CSV table of C-alpha atoms in Angstrom, one decimal:
chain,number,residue,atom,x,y,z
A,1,UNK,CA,0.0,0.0,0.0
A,2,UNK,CA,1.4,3.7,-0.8
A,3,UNK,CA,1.2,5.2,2.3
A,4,UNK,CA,2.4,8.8,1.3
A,5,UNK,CA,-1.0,10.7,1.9
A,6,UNK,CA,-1.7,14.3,0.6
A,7,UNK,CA,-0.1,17.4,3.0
A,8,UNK,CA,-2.6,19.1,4.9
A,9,UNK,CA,-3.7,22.6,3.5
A,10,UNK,CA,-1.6,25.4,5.6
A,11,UNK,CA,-3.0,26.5,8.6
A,12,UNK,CA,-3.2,29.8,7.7
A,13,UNK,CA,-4.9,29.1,4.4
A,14,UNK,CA,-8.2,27.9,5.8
A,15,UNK,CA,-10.5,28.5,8.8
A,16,UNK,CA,-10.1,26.9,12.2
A,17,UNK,CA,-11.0,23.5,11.5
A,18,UNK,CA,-11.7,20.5,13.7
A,19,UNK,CA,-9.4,17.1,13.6
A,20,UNK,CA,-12.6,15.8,11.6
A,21,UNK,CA,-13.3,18.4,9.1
A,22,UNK,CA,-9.4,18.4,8.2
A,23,UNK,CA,-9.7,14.3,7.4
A,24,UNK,CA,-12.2,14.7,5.8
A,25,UNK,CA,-11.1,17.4,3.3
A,26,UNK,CA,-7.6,15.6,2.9
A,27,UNK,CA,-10.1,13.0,1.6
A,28,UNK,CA,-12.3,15.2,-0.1
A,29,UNK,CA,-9.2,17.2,-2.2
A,30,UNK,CA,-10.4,20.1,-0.6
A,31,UNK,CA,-8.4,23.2,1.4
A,32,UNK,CA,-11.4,23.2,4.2
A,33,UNK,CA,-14.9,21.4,4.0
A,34,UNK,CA,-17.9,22.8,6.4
A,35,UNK,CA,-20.0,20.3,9.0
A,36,UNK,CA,-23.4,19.2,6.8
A,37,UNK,CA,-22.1,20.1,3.6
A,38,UNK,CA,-21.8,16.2,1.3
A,39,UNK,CA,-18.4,15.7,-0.3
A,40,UNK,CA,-17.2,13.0,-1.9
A,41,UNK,CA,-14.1,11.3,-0.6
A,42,UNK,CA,-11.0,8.8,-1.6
A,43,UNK,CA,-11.0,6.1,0.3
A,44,UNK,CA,-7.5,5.0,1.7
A,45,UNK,CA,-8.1,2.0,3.3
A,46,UNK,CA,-11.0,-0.4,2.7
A,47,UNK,CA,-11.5,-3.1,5.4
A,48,UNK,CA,-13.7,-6.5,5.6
A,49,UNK,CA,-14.2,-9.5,7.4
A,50,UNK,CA,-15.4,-12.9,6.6
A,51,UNK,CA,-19.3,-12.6,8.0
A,52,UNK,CA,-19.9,-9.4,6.2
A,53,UNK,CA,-16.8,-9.2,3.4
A,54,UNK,CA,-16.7,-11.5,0.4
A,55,UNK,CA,-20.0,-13.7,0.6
A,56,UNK,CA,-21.5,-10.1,0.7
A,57,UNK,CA,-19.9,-8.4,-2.4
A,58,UNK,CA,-19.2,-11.0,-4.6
A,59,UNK,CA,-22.4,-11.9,-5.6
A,60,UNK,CA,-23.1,-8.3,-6.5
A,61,UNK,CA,-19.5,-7.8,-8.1
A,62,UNK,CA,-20.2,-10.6,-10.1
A,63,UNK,CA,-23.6,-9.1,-11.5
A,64,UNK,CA,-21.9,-6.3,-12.3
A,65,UNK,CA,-18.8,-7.9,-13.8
A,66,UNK,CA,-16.5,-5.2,-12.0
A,67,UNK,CA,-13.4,-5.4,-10.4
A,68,UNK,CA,-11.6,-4.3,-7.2
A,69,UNK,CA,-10.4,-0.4,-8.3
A,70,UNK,CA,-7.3,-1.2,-5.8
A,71,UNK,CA,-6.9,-4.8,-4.1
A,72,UNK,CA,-3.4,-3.2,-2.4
A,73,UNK,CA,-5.8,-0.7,-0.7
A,74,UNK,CA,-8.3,-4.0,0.9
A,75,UNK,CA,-7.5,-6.0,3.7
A,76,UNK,CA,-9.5,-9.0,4.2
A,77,UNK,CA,-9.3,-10.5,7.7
A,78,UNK,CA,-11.4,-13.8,8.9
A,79,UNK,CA,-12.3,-13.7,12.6
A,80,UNK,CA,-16.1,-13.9,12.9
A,81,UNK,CA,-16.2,-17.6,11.6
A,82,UNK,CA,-13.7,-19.1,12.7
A,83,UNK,CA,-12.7,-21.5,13.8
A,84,UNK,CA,-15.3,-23.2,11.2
A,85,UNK,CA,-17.3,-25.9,13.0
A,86,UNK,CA,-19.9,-26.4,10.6
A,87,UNK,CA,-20.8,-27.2,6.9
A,88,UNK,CA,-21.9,-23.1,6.8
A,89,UNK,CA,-18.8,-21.7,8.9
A,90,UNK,CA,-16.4,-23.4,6.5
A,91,UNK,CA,-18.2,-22.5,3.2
A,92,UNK,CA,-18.4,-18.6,4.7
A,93,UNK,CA,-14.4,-18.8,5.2
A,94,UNK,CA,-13.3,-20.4,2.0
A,95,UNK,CA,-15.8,-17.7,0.2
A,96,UNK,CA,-13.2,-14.8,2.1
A,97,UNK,CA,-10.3,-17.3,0.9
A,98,UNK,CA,-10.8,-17.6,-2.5
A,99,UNK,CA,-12.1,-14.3,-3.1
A,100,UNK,CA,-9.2,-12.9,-2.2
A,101,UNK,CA,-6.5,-14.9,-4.9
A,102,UNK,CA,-9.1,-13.9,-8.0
A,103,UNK,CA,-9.5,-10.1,-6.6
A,104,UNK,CA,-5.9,-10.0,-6.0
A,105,UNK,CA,-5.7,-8.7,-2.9
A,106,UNK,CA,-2.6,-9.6,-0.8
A,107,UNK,CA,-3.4,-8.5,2.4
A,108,UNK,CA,-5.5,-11.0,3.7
A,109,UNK,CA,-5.4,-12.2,7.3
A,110,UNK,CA,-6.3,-15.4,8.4
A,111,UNK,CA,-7.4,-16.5,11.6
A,112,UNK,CA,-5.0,-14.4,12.9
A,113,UNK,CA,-7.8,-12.7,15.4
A,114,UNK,CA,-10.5,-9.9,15.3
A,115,UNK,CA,-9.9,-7.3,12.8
A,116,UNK,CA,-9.9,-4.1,15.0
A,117,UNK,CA,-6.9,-5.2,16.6
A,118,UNK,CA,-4.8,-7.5,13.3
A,119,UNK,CA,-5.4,-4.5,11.5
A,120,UNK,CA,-3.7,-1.7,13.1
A,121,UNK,CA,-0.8,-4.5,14.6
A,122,UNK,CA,-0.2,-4.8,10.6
A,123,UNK,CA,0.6,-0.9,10.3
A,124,UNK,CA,-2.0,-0.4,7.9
A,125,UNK,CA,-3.6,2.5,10.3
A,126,UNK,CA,-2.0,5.9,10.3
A,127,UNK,CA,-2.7,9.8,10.8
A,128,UNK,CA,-4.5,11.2,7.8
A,129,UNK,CA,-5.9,8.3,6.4
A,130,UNK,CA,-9.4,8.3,5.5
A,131,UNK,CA,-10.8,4.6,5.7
A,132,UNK,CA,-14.0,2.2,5.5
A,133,UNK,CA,-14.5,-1.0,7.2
A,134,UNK,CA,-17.4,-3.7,7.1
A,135,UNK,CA,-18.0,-3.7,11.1
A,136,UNK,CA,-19.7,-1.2,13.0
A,137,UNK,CA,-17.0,-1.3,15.1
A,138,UNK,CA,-14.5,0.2,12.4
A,139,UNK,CA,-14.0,3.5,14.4
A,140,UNK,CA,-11.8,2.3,16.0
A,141,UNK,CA,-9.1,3.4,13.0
A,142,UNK,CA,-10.2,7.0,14.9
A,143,UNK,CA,-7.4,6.0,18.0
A,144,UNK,CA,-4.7,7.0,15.0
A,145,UNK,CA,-5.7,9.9,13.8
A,146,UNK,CA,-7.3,8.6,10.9
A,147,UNK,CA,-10.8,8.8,9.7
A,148,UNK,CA,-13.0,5.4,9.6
A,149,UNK,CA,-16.4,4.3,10.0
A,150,UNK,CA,-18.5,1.0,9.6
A,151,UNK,CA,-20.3,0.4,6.5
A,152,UNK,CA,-22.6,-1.8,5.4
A,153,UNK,CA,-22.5,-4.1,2.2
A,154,UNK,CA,-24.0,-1.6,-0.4
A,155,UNK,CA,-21.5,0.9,0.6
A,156,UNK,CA,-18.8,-1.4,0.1
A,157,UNK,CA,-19.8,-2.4,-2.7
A,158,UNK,CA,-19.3,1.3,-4.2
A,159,UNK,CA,-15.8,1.6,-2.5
A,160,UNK,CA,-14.7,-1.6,-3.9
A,161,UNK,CA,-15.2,-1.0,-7.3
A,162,UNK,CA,-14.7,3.4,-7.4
A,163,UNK,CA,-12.4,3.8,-4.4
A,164,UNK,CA,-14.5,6.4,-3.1
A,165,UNK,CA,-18.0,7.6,-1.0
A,166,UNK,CA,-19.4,10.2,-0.2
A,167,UNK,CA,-19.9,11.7,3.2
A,168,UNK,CA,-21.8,14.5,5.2
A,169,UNK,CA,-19.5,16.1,6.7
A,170,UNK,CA,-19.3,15.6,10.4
A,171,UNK,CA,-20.1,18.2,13.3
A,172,UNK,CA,-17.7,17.4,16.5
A,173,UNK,CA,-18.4,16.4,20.2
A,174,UNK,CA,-15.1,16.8,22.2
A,175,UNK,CA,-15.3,15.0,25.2
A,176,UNK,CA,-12.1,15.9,27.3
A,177,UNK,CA,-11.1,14.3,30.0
A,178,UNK,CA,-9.0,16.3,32.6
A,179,UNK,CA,-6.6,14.5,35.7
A,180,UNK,CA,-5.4,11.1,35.7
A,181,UNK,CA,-7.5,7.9,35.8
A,182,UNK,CA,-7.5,6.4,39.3
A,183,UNK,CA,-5.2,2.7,39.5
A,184,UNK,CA,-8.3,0.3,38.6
A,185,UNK,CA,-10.0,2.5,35.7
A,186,UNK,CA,-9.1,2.0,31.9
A,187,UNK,CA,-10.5,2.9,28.8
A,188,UNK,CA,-13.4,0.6,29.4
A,189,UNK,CA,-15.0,2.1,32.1
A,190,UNK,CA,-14.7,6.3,30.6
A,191,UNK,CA,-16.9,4.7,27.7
A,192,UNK,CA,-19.1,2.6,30.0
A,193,UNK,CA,-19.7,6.6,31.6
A,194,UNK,CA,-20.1,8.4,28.6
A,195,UNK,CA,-22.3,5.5,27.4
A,196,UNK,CA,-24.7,5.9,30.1
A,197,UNK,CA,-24.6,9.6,30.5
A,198,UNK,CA,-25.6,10.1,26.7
A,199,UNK,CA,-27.1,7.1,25.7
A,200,UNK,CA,-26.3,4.9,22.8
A,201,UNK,CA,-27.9,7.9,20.6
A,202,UNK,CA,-25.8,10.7,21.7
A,203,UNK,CA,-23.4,10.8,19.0
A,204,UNK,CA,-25.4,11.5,16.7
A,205,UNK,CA,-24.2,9.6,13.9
A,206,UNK,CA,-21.0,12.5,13.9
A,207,UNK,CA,-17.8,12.6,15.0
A,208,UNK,CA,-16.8,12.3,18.2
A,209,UNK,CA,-12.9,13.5,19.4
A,210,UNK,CA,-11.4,12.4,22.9
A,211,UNK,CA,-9.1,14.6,24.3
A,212,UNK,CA,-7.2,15.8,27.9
A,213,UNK,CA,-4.5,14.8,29.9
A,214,UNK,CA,-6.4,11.6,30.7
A,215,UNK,CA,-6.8,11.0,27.1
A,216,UNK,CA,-3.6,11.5,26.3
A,217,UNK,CA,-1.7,9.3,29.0
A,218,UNK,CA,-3.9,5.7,27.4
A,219,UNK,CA,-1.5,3.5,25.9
A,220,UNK,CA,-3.0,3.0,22.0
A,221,UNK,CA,-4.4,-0.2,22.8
A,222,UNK,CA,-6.6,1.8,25.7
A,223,UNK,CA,-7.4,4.8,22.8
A,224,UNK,CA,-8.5,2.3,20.3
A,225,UNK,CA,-11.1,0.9,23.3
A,226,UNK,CA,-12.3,4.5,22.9
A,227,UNK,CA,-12.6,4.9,19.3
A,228,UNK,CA,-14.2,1.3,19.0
A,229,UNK,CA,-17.1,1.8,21.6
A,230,UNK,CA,-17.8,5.3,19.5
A,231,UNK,CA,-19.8,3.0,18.0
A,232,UNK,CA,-21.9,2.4,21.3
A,233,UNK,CA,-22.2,6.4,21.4
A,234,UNK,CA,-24.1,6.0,17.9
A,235,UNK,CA,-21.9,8.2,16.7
A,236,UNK,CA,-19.5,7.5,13.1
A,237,UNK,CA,-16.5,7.8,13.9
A,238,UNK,CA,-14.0,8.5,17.3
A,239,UNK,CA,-11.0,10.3,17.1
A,240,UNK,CA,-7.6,10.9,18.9
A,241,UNK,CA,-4.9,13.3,17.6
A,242,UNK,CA,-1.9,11.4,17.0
A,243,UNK,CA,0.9,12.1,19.1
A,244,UNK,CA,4.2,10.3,20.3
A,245,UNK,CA,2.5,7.2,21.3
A,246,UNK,CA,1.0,6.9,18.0
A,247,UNK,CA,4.5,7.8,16.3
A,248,UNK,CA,6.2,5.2,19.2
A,249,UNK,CA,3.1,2.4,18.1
A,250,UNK,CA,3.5,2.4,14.6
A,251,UNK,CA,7.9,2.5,14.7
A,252,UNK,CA,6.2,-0.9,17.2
A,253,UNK,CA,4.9,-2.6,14.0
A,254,UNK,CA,7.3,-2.5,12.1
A,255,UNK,CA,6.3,0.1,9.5
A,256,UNK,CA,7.7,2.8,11.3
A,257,UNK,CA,6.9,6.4,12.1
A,258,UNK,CA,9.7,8.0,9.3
A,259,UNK,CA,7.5,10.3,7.0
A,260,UNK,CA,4.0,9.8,9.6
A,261,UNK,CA,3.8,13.8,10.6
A,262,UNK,CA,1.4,14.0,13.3
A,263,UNK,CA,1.6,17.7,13.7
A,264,UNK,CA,-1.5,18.5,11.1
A,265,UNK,CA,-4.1,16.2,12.6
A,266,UNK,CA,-5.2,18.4,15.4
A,267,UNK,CA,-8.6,20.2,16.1
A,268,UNK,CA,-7.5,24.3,16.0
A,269,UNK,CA,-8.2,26.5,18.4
A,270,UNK,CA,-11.6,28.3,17.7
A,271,UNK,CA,-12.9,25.4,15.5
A,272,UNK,CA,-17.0,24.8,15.5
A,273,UNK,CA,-17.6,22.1,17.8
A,274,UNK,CA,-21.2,20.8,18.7
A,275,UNK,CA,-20.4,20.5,22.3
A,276,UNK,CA,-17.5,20.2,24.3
A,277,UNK,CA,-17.9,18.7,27.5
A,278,UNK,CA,-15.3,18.1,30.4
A,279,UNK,CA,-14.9,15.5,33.2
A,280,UNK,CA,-12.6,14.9,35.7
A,281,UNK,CA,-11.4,11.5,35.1
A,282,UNK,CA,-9.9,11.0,38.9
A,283,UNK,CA,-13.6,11.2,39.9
A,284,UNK,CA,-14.3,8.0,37.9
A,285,UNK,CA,-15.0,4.8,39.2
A,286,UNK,CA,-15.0,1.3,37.6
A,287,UNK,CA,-18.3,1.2,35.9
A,288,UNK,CA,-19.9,-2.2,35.4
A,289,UNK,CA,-23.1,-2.0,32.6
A,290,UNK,CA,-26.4,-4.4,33.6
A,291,UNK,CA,-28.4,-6.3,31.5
A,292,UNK,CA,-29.1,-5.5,28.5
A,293,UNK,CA,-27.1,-2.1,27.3
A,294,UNK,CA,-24.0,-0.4,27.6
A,295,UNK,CA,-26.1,2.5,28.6
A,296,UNK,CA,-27.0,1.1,31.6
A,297,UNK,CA,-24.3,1.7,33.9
A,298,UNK,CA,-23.3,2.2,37.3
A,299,UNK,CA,-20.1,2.4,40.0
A,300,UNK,CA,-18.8,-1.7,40.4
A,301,UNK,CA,-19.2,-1.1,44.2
A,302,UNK,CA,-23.4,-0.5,43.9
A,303,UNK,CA,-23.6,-4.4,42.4
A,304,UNK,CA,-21.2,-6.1,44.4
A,305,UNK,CA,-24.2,-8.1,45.4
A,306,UNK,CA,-25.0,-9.6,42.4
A,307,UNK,CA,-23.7,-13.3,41.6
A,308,UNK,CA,-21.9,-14.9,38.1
A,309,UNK,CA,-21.3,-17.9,37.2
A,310,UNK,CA,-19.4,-16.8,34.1
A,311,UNK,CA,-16.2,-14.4,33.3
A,312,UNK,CA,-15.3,-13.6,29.8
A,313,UNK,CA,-12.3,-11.7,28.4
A,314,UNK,CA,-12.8,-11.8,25.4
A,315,UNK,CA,-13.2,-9.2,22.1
A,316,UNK,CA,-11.8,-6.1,20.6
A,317,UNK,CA,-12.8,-4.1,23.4
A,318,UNK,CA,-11.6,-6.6,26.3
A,319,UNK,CA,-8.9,-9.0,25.3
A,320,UNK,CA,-5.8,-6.8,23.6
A,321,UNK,CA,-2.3,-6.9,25.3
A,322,UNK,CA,-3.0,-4.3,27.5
A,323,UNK,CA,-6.5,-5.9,28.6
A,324,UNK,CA,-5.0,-9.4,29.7
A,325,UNK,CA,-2.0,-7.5,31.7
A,326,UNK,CA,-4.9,-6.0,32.9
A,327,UNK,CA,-6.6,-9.1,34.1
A,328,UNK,CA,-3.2,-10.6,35.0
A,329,UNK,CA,-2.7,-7.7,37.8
A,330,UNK,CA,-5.7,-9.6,39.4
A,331,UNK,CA,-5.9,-12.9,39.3
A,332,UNK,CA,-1.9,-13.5,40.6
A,333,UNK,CA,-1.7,-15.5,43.2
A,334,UNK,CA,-5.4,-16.1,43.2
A,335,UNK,CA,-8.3,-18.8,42.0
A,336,UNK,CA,-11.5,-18.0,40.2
A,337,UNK,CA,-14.3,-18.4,42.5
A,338,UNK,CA,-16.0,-22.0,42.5
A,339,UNK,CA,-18.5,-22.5,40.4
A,340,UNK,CA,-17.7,-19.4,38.1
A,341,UNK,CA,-15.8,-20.1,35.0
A,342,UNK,CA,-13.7,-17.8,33.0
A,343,UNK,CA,-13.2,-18.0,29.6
A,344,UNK,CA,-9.9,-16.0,27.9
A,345,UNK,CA,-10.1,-15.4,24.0
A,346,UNK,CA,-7.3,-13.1,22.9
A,347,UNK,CA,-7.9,-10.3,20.5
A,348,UNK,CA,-5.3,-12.0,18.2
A,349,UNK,CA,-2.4,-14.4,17.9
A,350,UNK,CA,0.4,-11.6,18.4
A,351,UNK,CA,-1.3,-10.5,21.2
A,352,UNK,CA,-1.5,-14.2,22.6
A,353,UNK,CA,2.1,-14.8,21.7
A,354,UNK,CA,3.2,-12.0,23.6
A,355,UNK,CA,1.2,-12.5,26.3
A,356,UNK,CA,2.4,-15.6,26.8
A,357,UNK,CA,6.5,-14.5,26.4
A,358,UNK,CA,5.4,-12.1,29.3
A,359,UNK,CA,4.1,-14.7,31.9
A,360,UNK,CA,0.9,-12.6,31.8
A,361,UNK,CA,-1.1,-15.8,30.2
A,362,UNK,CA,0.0,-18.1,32.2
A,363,UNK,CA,-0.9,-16.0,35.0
A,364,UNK,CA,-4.3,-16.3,33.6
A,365,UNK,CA,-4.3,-20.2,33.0
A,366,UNK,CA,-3.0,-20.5,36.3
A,367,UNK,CA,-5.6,-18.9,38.4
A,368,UNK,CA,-8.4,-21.1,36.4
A,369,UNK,CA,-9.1,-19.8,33.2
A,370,UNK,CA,-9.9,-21.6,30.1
A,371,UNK,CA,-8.9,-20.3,26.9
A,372,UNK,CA,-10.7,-19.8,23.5
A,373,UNK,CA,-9.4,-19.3,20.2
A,374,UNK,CA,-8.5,-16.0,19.3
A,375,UNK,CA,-11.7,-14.5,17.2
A,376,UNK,CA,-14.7,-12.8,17.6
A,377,UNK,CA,-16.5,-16.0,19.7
A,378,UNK,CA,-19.2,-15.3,22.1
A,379,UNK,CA,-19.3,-11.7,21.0
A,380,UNK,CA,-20.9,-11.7,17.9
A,381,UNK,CA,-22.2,-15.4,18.9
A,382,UNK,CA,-20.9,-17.9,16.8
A,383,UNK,CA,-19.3,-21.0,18.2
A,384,UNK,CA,-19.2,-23.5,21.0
A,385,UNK,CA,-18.5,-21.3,23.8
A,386,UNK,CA,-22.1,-19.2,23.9
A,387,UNK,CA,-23.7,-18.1,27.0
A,388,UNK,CA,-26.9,-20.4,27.7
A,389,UNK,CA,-30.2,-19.2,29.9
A,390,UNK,CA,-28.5,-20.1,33.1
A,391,UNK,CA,-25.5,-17.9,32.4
A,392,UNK,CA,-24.8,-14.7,34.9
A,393,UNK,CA,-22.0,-13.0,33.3
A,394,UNK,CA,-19.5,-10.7,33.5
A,395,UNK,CA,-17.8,-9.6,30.2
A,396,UNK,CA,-15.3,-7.3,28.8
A,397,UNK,CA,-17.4,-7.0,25.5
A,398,UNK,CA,-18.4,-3.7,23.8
A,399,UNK,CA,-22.1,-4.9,24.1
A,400,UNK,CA,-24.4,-6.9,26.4
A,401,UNK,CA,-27.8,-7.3,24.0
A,402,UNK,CA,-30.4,-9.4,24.7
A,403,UNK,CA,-30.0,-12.5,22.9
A,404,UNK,CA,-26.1,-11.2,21.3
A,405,UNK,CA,-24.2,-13.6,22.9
A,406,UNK,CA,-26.1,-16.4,23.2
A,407,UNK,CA,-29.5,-17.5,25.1
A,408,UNK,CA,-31.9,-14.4,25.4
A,409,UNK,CA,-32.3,-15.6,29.1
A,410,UNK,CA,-28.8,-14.7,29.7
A,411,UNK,CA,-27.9,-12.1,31.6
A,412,UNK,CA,-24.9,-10.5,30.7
A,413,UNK,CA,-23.1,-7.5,32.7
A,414,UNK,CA,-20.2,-5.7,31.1
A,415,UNK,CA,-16.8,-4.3,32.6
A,416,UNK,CA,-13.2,-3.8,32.7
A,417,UNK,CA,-10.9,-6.5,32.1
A,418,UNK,CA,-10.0,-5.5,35.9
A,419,UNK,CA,-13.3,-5.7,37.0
A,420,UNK,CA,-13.9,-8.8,35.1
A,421,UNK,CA,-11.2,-10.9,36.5
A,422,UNK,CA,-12.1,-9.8,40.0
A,423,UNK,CA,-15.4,-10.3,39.6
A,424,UNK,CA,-14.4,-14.1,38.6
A,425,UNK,CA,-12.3,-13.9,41.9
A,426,UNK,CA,-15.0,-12.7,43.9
A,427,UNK,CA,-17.6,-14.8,42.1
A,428,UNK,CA,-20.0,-11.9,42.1
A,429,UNK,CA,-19.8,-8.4,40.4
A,430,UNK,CA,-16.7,-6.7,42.3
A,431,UNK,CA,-14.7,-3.2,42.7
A,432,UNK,CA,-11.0,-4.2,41.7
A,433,UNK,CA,-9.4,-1.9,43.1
A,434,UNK,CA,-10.2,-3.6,46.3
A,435,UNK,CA,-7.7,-6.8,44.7
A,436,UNK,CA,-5.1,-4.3,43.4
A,437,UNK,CA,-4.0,-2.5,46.8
């Protein structure tokens, strides 16, 4: 892929513009572009997976005898059907694996875990790119300062064979988060918050940009758990200026940071913002969601009483590097509760590997957990390891719907990967900071 993207317009060429409106215009060939206006954009990076990728477009790219415009600009990754247990799994994954070889398109991953996370760890991500994905968790891109939002088949259909969409240009909600988070609080539980306090309509279908001190001191793997449950916000997309840690993430993958200039992808001072709220994130507490919606959350402490019988870290949100240290911290030295089981599925095979170099899984396997393959699993429910009606769960998921992960009788509660793995210590919903003292 040619990842030499178009220099920003000069800053003194063009009003004050947010991190969004300056994406998008890079996209759009444009100096500035204004929020509502509809422009028309190139189209970087186009991403699918094997549930809604190939068995999807082929059929229609078939009827319309076209090709891909630019198969070194698609990556194809299989994680929602795999492993293949079944006569339909298997047919769904050798769909993703032959389409690739007669589309041409070389970067295809397979069954090397959930595409959120094998996408970035591949380098593909970086500031300035404007980019589509098949997964309405594709926001996550937002965490490097690149523009990318879910869309569904139709839409990809377009992409695929122009290399470009159109787009209404976002307005931006800043939410900025000011202090430090408190030993015990990640990523997972400011978006659990902002869930609940705006509800899972509050984006607005526009773009929303995290920011602060608090902000800027997540690792990436914490900022792309912001970005991905932008989604959750019903908002498009969920940005972070790139900074060092992007620069220091991406030198990480191997691609390297030479040529990545992070300076331009910043919202200016003065720039139109549809509201800009603050929050002290010292004041936060882990957040645990209950049944069935991210929106319904409240401090860990206030459920302690309730009781599980189940403990999943599992998905983009919940099982990255960072998330299994994360669960690690806890469970050393200690046993999941009787009669609660917990279930590990790592975001991807790197991530596993590593984990394992760094004594942090076997922490895990040692205190009682089982582990899963690495790919999407319980969360989008496919496979053996679904939650029946007599599951009471704890889960580091994005989402907790009624019927999502399994039997609509389950009850499924979400948190940290902290709170998760002391909740599986604790065998009932539990504060972890009370295990990390």
């Amino acid at each position: 892929m040619n990842s030499t993207l178009a220099p920003a317009p000069a800053p003194d060429a063009v009003p004050a513009q947010t991190l969004a409106q300056k994406l998008v215009a890079r996209a759009a060939g444009r100096s500035h572009v204004v929020p509502g206006e509809i422009v028309t954009c190139r189209v970087d990076l186009a991403m699918m997976h094997d549930s809604g990728g190939p068995r999807r477009v082929k059929p229609m790219l078939d009827r319309l005898g076209a090709k891909v415009w630019d198969p070194d600009k698609v990556v194809v990754v299989t994680d929602h059907y795999v492993p293949a247990y079944d006569d339909e799994s298997r047919a769904i994954v050798q769909i993703a694996r032959d389409w690739v070889k007669s589309a041409g398109v070389a970067r295809f991953h397979d069954t090397e875990g959930i595409c959120h996370v094998v996408v970035p760890q591949k380098g593909y991500l970086r500031p300035g790119m404007f980019a589509v994905g098949g997964d309405s968790h594709s926001p996550t891109g937002g965490a490097f300062g690149a523009y990318m939002f879910g869309v569904g088949a139709t839409e990809m259909l377009g992409v695929l064979v122009t290399g470009e969409i159109w787009l209404k240009v976002p307005h931006t909600l800043r939410m900025a988060w000011n202090g430090r988070l408190a030993p015990g609080v990640s990523a997972k539980d400011m978006m659990l918050f902002l869930c609940t306090r705006f509800g899972m309509d509050g984006g607005q279908y526009q773009a929303v940009e995290y920011a602060g001190p608090a902000v800027q001191a997540l690792s990436m793997q914490e900022r792309m758990t912001l970005s991905n449950m932008t989604a959750e916000l019903g908002a498009q997309a969920g940005l972070v200026a790139p900074d060092e840690v992007t620069r220091a993430w991406l030198a990480g993958t191997g691609a390297g940071a030479d040529g990545v200039d992070t300076a331009p992808w910043h919202t200016d001072a003065g720039a139109p913002l549809l509201a800009d709220h603050a929050f002290d994130a010292g004041a936060l507490a882990p957040q645990v969601a209950e049944p069935h919606s991210p929106a319904h959350g409240r401090d860990a402490a206030d459920l302690r009483g309730v009781a599980i019988n189940l403990a999943y870290v599992g998905a983009c949100t919940g099982a990255k590097l960072d998330d299994l240290r994360m669960a690690a911290q806890v469970l050393r030295g200690r046993r999941v509760a009787r009669g609660v089981r917990l279930l590990v599925a790592p975001a991807s095979l790197q991530d596993q590997q590593r984990a394992r170099d760094e004594g942090v899984l076997g922490a895990l396997l040692d205190a009682g957990a089982e582990l899963l393959p690495t790919s999407c699993g319980a969360c989008s429910g496919y496979g053996a390891h679904t939650f029946g009606p007599d599951v009471v769960a704890i889960s580091t998921t994005a989402r907790n719907f009624k019927g999502r992960m399994g039997s609509a009788e389950a009850r499924i509660y979400l948190g940290s990967p902290w709170t998760v793995a002391a909740s599986a210590v604790a065998g009932r919903v539990a504060d972890p900071r009370e295990m990390l003292q």
